[in-house]
Amino acid sequence: MKKILVTYNMFREGFAGLERKYDVTFPVGSKDFTYKEVMDIVHEYDALCPMFDFPVNKELIDRGTKLRLIANYAVGYNNIDVAYALEKGLTVANTPDPTTDPTANVALALLLDTARRVTECDRKLRTLGAKMKVGVLENLGMKVTGATLGIIGMGRIGKALCKRARACGMDVIYHNRRPLDLNEETKTGAVYVTMDELLGQSDFVSINAPYTSDTHHIIGEGELKKMKRTAILINTSRGPLVDEKALIKALQTGEIQGAGLDVFEFGDYPSPELPEMDNVVLTPHIGTQTTYSRIEMAKAVSNNVIGFFEDDRPVSRVLRP
């Protein structure tokens, strides 16, 4: 019987199908396995299922002498040395489908919130009460209907956000490694542009690209200077796609209007300047944080493992770093 090692003990109902077929090891209780614990036992297992923040590096891959599959609990896979895993003949899988709609919903929520100053006004009402200024010329926001959204990365989440933005009456332009084919582009209603054109034309810029060495700081000081002074930046992808120090400077000097951030460059928390800014909306990486989505992600991990070993269902393979 195949042996499967899961580094976390959550959303077990999503693993029911996997547990019926294989010998599955979970951590005891609510704590995840530590890196050292996995290093000590990974040589016994045929597949490893890490959480998105668990490092799967060369040393661990080398220790997993029986490993054939790394099935990540995440759409991203920057926690895994994918190039080395593929070089060693392993298959790497991820869970894109269950993350698409909830992440696109959060991106749209951040866009609307920042544009209409919802969180800012809520905070002022709670702290100032009747002392808050309320009037015809107070708390003016930005229009959304008729505005232009620029999407960087037109994959599953980018397309899902495009659909939502179009429903709000927005015009959508996008930049990708390569344009969508004509039929798909026509279906989305989005228009392919260069990166410079996107930055210069967009009222809102949403980052929906994966994090790789090529996309590190895809938005930096130079890119921020090319954006409209009235533009708002949205990031629900990965923090290091944005040079956070450059973003803080751009917000402080008025180079751009605002930002809605679900992820941060230096870990789970934003740089201390960001929470002090009224024109910034912050959420703690909640893109997939619904109970339903988390269970569906566990099912997707299970299906990747079963599909790999049984060849009876699709496997979401990561084909390159």
mmCIF file of N, CA and C in Angstrom, residues 224-306:
data_model
loop_
_atom_site.group_PDB
_atom_site.id
_atom_site.type_symbol
_atom_site.label_atom_id
_atom_site.label_comp_id
_atom_site.label_asym_id
_atom_site.label_seq_id
_atom_site.Cartn_x
_atom_site.Cartn_y
_atom_site.Cartn_z
ATOM 1 N N LEU A 224 5.744 51.948 -10.651
ATOM 2 C CA LEU A 224 4.832 52.826 -9.913
ATOM 3 C C LEU A 224 4.828 54.233 -10.508
ATOM 4 N N LYS A 225 5.971 54.695 -10.975
ATOM 5 C CA LYS A 225 6.050 56.026 -11.590
ATOM 6 C C LYS A 225 5.271 56.092 -12.901
ATOM 7 N N LYS A 226 5.088 54.945 -13.555
ATOM 8 C CA LYS A 226 4.358 54.912 -14.820
ATOM 9 C C LYS A 226 2.842 54.868 -14.624
ATOM 10 N N MET A 227 2.390 54.597 -13.403
ATOM 11 C CA MET A 227 0.959 54.521 -13.134
ATOM 12 C C MET A 227 0.357 55.915 -12.974
ATOM 13 N N LYS A 228 -0.935 56.008 -13.180
ATOM 14 C CA LYS A 228 -1.641 57.266 -12.947
ATOM 15 C C LYS A 228 -1.527 57.653 -11.471
ATOM 16 N N ARG A 229 -1.520 58.948 -11.208
ATOM 17 C CA ARG A 229 -1.505 59.406 -9.819
ATOM 18 C C ARG A 229 -2.812 59.062 -9.110
ATOM 19 N N THR A 230 -3.842 58.790 -9.874
ATOM 20 C CA THR A 230 -5.145 58.427 -9.295
ATOM 21 C C THR A 230 -5.350 56.910 -9.243
ATOM 22 N N ALA A 231 -4.326 56.136 -9.591
ATOM 23 C CA ALA A 231 -4.491 54.676 -9.706
ATOM 24 C C ALA A 231 -4.418 53.997 -8.341
ATOM 25 N N ILE A 232 -5.038 52.824 -8.286
ATOM 26 C CA ILE A 232 -5.020 51.982 -7.091
ATOM 27 C C ILE A 232 -4.417 50.634 -7.458
ATOM 28 N N LEU A 233 -3.503 50.150 -6.622
ATOM 29 C CA LEU A 233 -2.839 48.869 -6.838
ATOM 30 C C LEU A 233 -3.470 47.807 -5.953
ATOM 31 N N ILE A 234 -3.784 46.647 -6.543
ATOM 32 C CA ILE A 234 -4.363 45.516 -5.815
ATOM 33 C C ILE A 234 -3.410 44.324 -5.949
ATOM 34 N N ASN A 235 -3.094 43.677 -4.829
ATOM 35 C CA ASN A 235 -2.249 42.473 -4.882
ATOM 36 C C ASN A 235 -2.843 41.378 -4.009
ATOM 37 N N THR A 236 -3.311 40.311 -4.658
ATOM 38 C CA THR A 236 -3.797 39.125 -3.949
ATOM 39 C C THR A 236 -2.975 37.900 -4.342
ATOM 40 N N SER A 237 -1.831 38.113 -4.950
ATOM 41 C CA SER A 237 -1.013 37.011 -5.446
ATOM 42 C C SER A 237 0.041 36.614 -4.419
ATOM 43 N N ARG A 238 1.230 37.184 -4.509
ATOM 44 C CA ARG A 238 2.304 36.956 -3.548
ATOM 45 C C ARG A 238 2.974 38.293 -3.232
ATOM 46 N N GLY A 239 3.351 38.481 -1.984
ATOM 47 C CA GLY A 239 3.898 39.755 -1.549
ATOM 48 C C GLY A 239 5.110 40.230 -2.317
ATOM 49 N N PRO A 240 6.115 39.360 -2.555
ATOM 50 C CA PRO A 240 7.345 39.826 -3.204
ATOM 51 C C PRO A 240 7.193 40.224 -4.672
ATOM 52 N N LEU A 241 6.007 40.096 -5.237
ATOM 53 C CA LEU A 241 5.783 40.646 -6.562
ATOM 54 C C LEU A 241 5.865 42.175 -6.548
ATOM 55 N N VAL A 242 5.680 42.751 -5.377
ATOM 56 C CA VAL A 242 5.717 44.206 -5.223
ATOM 57 C C VAL A 242 6.880 44.597 -4.324
ATOM 58 N N ASP A 243 7.636 45.597 -4.750
ATOM 59 C CA ASP A 243 8.665 46.197 -3.907
ATOM 60 C C ASP A 243 7.939 47.050 -2.872
ATOM 61 N N GLU A 244 7.791 46.510 -1.658
ATOM 62 C CA GLU A 244 6.951 47.148 -0.651
ATOM 63 C C GLU A 244 7.492 48.519 -0.231
ATOM 64 N N LYS A 245 8.806 48.645 -0.153
ATOM 65 C CA LYS A 245 9.387 49.937 0.213
ATOM 66 C C LYS A 245 9.088 50.989 -0.852
ATOM 67 N N ALA A 246 9.178 50.577 -2.121
ATOM 68 C CA ALA A 246 8.862 51.507 -3.209
ATOM 69 C C ALA A 246 7.376 51.869 -3.192
ATOM 70 N N LEU A 247 6.525 50.896 -2.865
ATOM 71 C CA LEU A 247 5.087 51.160 -2.790
ATOM 72 C C LEU A 247 4.784 52.158 -1.684
ATOM 73 N N ILE A 248 5.398 51.975 -0.521
ATOM 74 C CA ILE A 248 5.180 52.908 0.589
ATOM 75 C C ILE A 248 5.558 54.327 0.170
ATOM 76 N N LYS A 249 6.695 54.466 -0.471
ATOM 77 C CA LYS A 249 7.139 55.789 -0.923
ATOM 78 C C LYS A 249 6.150 56.387 -1.921
ATOM 79 N N ALA A 250 5.653 55.550 -2.853
ATOM 80 C CA ALA A 250 4.708 56.041 -3.868
ATOM 81 C C ALA A 250 3.399 56.486 -3.222
ATOM 82 N N LEU A 251 2.961 55.777 -2.191
ATOM 83 C CA LEU A 251 1.735 56.156 -1.486
ATOM 84 C C LEU A 251 1.943 57.424 -0.669
ATOM 85 N N GLN A 252 3.109 57.541 -0.052
ATOM 86 C CA GLN A 252 3.394 58.718 0.777
ATOM 87 C C GLN A 252 3.530 59.986 -0.056
ATOM 88 N N THR A 253 4.083 59.864 -1.244
ATOM 89 C CA THR A 253 4.327 61.036 -2.083
ATOM 90 C C THR A 253 3.192 61.327 -3.065
ATOM 91 N N GLY A 254 2.184 60.459 -3.083
ATOM 92 C CA GLY A 254 1.051 60.681 -3.974
ATOM 93 C C GLY A 254 1.282 60.255 -5.405
ATOM 94 N N GLU A 255 2.294 59.400 -5.622
ATOM 95 C CA GLU A 255 2.513 58.893 -6.986
ATOM 96 C C GLU A 255 1.341 58.038 -7.438
ATOM 97 N N ILE A 256 0.739 57.296 -6.508
ATOM 98 C CA ILE A 256 -0.497 56.569 -6.790
ATOM 99 C C ILE A 256 -1.497 56.895 -5.682
ATOM 100 N N GLN A 257 -2.767 56.584 -5.944
ATOM 101 C CA GLN A 257 -3.840 56.979 -5.036
ATOM 102 C C GLN A 257 -3.963 56.078 -3.812
ATOM 103 N N GLY A 258 -3.812 54.753 -4.024
ATOM 104 C CA GLY A 258 -4.033 53.844 -2.906
ATOM 105 C C GLY A 258 -3.655 52.427 -3.259
ATOM 106 N N ALA A 259 -3.886 51.519 -2.293
ATOM 107 C CA ALA A 259 -3.559 50.112 -2.508
ATOM 108 C C ALA A 259 -4.470 49.236 -1.673
ATOM 109 N N GLY A 260 -4.764 48.051 -2.214
ATOM 110 C CA GLY A 260 -5.486 47.015 -1.490
ATOM 111 C C GLY A 260 -4.622 45.766 -1.501
ATOM 112 N N LEU A 261 -4.161 45.334 -0.337
ATOM 113 C CA LEU A 261 -3.150 44.280 -0.257
ATOM 114 C C LEU A 261 -3.623 43.121 0.613
ATOM 115 N N ASP A 262 -3.556 41.925 0.050
ATOM 116 C CA ASP A 262 -3.859 40.708 0.805
ATOM 117 C C ASP A 262 -2.581 39.953 1.163
ATOM 118 N N VAL A 263 -1.457 40.381 0.601
ATOM 119 C CA VAL A 263 -0.164 39.718 0.804
ATOM 120 C C VAL A 263 0.909 40.786 0.956
ATOM 121 N N PHE A 264 2.012 40.404 1.612
ATOM 122 C CA PHE A 264 3.047 41.365 1.950
ATOM 123 C C PHE A 264 4.419 40.783 1.651
ATOM 124 N N GLU A 265 5.360 41.670 1.351
ATOM 125 C CA GLU A 265 6.664 41.211 0.874
ATOM 126 C C GLU A 265 7.459 40.457 1.922
ATOM 127 N N PHE A 266 7.370 40.874 3.174
ATOM 128 C CA PHE A 266 8.301 40.369 4.179
ATOM 129 C C PHE A 266 7.676 39.381 5.157
ATOM 130 N N GLY A 267 6.605 38.710 4.757
ATOM 131 C CA GLY A 267 5.998 37.713 5.631
ATOM 132 C C GLY A 267 4.503 37.918 5.770
ATOM 133 N N ASP A 268 3.983 37.558 6.939
ATOM 134 C CA ASP A 268 2.536 37.602 7.162
ATOM 135 C C ASP A 268 2.011 38.994 7.468
ATOM 136 N N TYR A 269 2.905 39.919 7.786
ATOM 137 C CA TYR A 269 2.462 41.234 8.234
ATOM 138 C C TYR A 269 3.053 42.339 7.349
ATOM 139 N N PRO A 270 2.292 43.429 7.191
ATOM 140 C CA PRO A 270 2.787 44.530 6.352
ATOM 141 C C PRO A 270 3.869 45.334 7.057
ATOM 142 N N SER A 271 4.635 46.066 6.276
ATOM 143 C CA SER A 271 5.564 47.035 6.842
ATOM 144 C C SER A 271 4.776 48.022 7.709
ATOM 145 N N PRO A 272 5.361 48.510 8.806
ATOM 146 C CA PRO A 272 4.593 49.304 9.775
ATOM 147 C C PRO A 272 3.993 50.585 9.219
ATOM 148 N N GLU A 273 4.535 51.102 8.124
ATOM 149 C CA GLU A 273 3.973 52.330 7.552
ATOM 150 C C GLU A 273 2.582 52.098 6.954
ATOM 151 N N LEU A 274 2.342 50.915 6.409
ATOM 152 C CA LEU A 274 1.106 50.673 5.663
ATOM 153 C C LEU A 274 -0.155 50.764 6.523
ATOM 154 N N PRO A 275 -0.204 50.176 7.731
ATOM 155 C CA PRO A 275 -1.425 50.290 8.529
ATOM 156 C C PRO A 275 -1.759 51.715 8.961
ATOM 157 N N GLU A 276 -0.780 52.619 8.870
ATOM 158 C CA GLU A 276 -1.020 54.005 9.268
ATOM 159 C C GLU A 276 -1.665 54.832 8.160
ATOM 160 N N MET A 277 -1.793 54.257 6.970
ATOM 161 C CA MET A 277 -2.286 55.016 5.826
ATOM 162 C C MET A 277 -3.779 54.778 5.607
ATOM 163 N N ASP A 278 -4.540 55.874 5.499
ATOM 164 C CA ASP A 278 -5.976 55.747 5.259
ATOM 165 C C ASP A 278 -6.288 55.228 3.861
ATOM 166 N N ASN A 279 -5.375 55.425 2.915
ATOM 167 C CA ASN A 279 -5.641 55.043 1.532
ATOM 168 C C ASN A 279 -5.178 53.620 1.218
ATOM 169 N N VAL A 280 -4.972 52.815 2.244
ATOM 170 C CA VAL A 280 -4.548 51.428 2.072
ATOM 171 C C VAL A 280 -5.514 50.511 2.818
ATOM 172 N N VAL A 281 -5.971 49.450 2.142
ATOM 173 C CA VAL A 281 -6.797 48.423 2.770
ATOM 174 C C VAL A 281 -5.971 47.150 2.861
ATOM 175 N N LEU A 282 -5.937 46.544 4.043
ATOM 176 C CA LEU A 282 -5.084 45.394 4.301
ATOM 177 C C LEU A 282 -5.914 44.211 4.789
ATOM 178 N N THR A 283 -5.629 43.038 4.230
ATOM 179 C CA THR A 283 -6.221 41.796 4.724
ATOM 180 C C THR A 283 -5.109 40.757 4.860
ATOM 181 N N PRO A 284 -5.199 39.845 5.849
ATOM 182 C CA PRO A 284 -4.096 38.925 6.150
ATOM 183 C C PRO A 284 -4.125 37.641 5.326
ATOM 184 N N HIS A 285 -3.912 37.785 4.015
ATOM 185 C CA HIS A 285 -3.839 36.637 3.103
ATOM 186 C C HIS A 285 -5.084 35.756 3.231
ATOM 187 N N ILE A 286 -6.247 36.365 3.009
ATOM 188 C CA ILE A 286 -7.513 35.652 3.181
ATOM 189 C C ILE A 286 -8.107 35.198 1.853
ATOM 190 N N GLY A 287 -7.301 35.228 0.785
ATOM 191 C CA GLY A 287 -7.827 34.902 -0.542
ATOM 192 C C GLY A 287 -8.629 33.616 -0.596
ATOM 193 N N THR A 288 -8.148 32.565 0.062
ATOM 194 C CA THR A 288 -8.863 31.281 0.043
ATOM 195 C C THR A 288 -9.463 30.944 1.406
ATOM 196 N N GLN A 289 -9.581 31.946 2.276
ATOM 197 C CA GLN A 289 -9.992 31.671 3.644
ATOM 198 C C GLN A 289 -11.509 31.582 3.797
ATOM 199 N N THR A 290 -12.069 30.527 3.225
ATOM 200 C CA THR A 290 -13.429 30.107 3.570
ATOM 201 C C THR A 290 -13.359 28.623 3.880
ATOM 202 N N THR A 291 -14.216 28.165 4.764
ATOM 203 C CA THR A 291 -14.192 26.745 5.132
ATOM 204 C C THR A 291 -14.406 25.870 3.904
ATOM 205 N N TYR A 292 -15.337 26.262 3.059
ATOM 206 C CA TYR A 292 -15.624 25.480 1.858
ATOM 207 C C TYR A 292 -14.384 25.369 0.973
ATOM 208 N N SER A 293 -13.707 26.494 0.741
ATOM 209 C CA SER A 293 -12.532 26.487 -0.138
ATOM 210 C C SER A 293 -11.418 25.622 0.431
ATOM 211 N N ARG A 294 -11.205 25.703 1.741
ATOM 212 C CA ARG A 294 -10.143 24.923 2.358
ATOM 213 C C ARG A 294 -10.405 23.416 2.242
ATOM 214 N N ILE A 295 -11.654 23.022 2.427
ATOM 215 C CA ILE A 295 -11.994 21.600 2.277
ATOM 216 C C ILE A 295 -11.827 21.172 0.822
ATOM 217 N N GLU A 296 -12.244 22.035 -0.104
ATOM 218 C CA GLU A 296 -12.097 21.712 -1.525
ATOM 219 C C GLU A 296 -10.623 21.609 -1.921
ATOM 220 N N MET A 297 -9.780 22.414 -1.306
ATOM 221 C CA MET A 297 -8.340 22.309 -1.578
ATOM 222 C C MET A 297 -7.792 20.963 -1.086
ATOM 223 N N ALA A 298 -8.267 20.515 0.075
ATOM 224 C CA ALA A 298 -7.849 19.199 0.577
ATOM 225 C C ALA A 298 -8.321 18.092 -0.367
ATOM 226 N N LYS A 299 -9.525 18.223 -0.890
ATOM 227 C CA LYS A 299 -10.020 17.246 -1.869
ATOM 228 C C LYS A 299 -9.161 17.274 -3.133
ATOM 229 N N ALA A 300 -8.743 18.477 -3.530
ATOM 230 C CA ALA A 300 -7.904 18.590 -4.728
ATOM 231 C C ALA A 300 -6.551 17.931 -4.516
ATOM 232 N N VAL A 301 -5.965 18.097 -3.321
ATOM 233 C CA VAL A 301 -4.718 17.403 -2.998
ATOM 234 C C VAL A 301 -4.936 15.896 -3.089
ATOM 235 N N SER A 302 -6.016 15.414 -2.495
ATOM 236 C CA SER A 302 -6.333 13.982 -2.522
ATOM 237 C C SER A 302 -6.488 13.479 -3.945
ATOM 238 N N ASN A 303 -7.212 14.242 -4.757
ATOM 239 C CA ASN A 303 -7.421 13.828 -6.145
ATOM 240 C C ASN A 303 -6.119 13.813 -6.935
ATOM 241 N N ASN A 304 -5.218 14.757 -6.637
ATOM 242 C CA ASN A 304 -3.916 14.746 -7.311
ATOM 243 C C ASN A 304 -3.134 13.486 -6.960
ATOM 244 N N VAL A 305 -3.160 13.094 -5.690
ATOM 245 C CA VAL A 305 -2.426 11.903 -5.266
ATOM 246 C C VAL A 305 -3.042 10.649 -5.885
ATOM 247 N N ILE A 306 -4.364 10.533 -5.774
ATOM 248 C CA ILE A 306 -5.044 9.342 -6.312
ATOM 249 C C ILE A 306 -4.888 9.282 -7.828
#
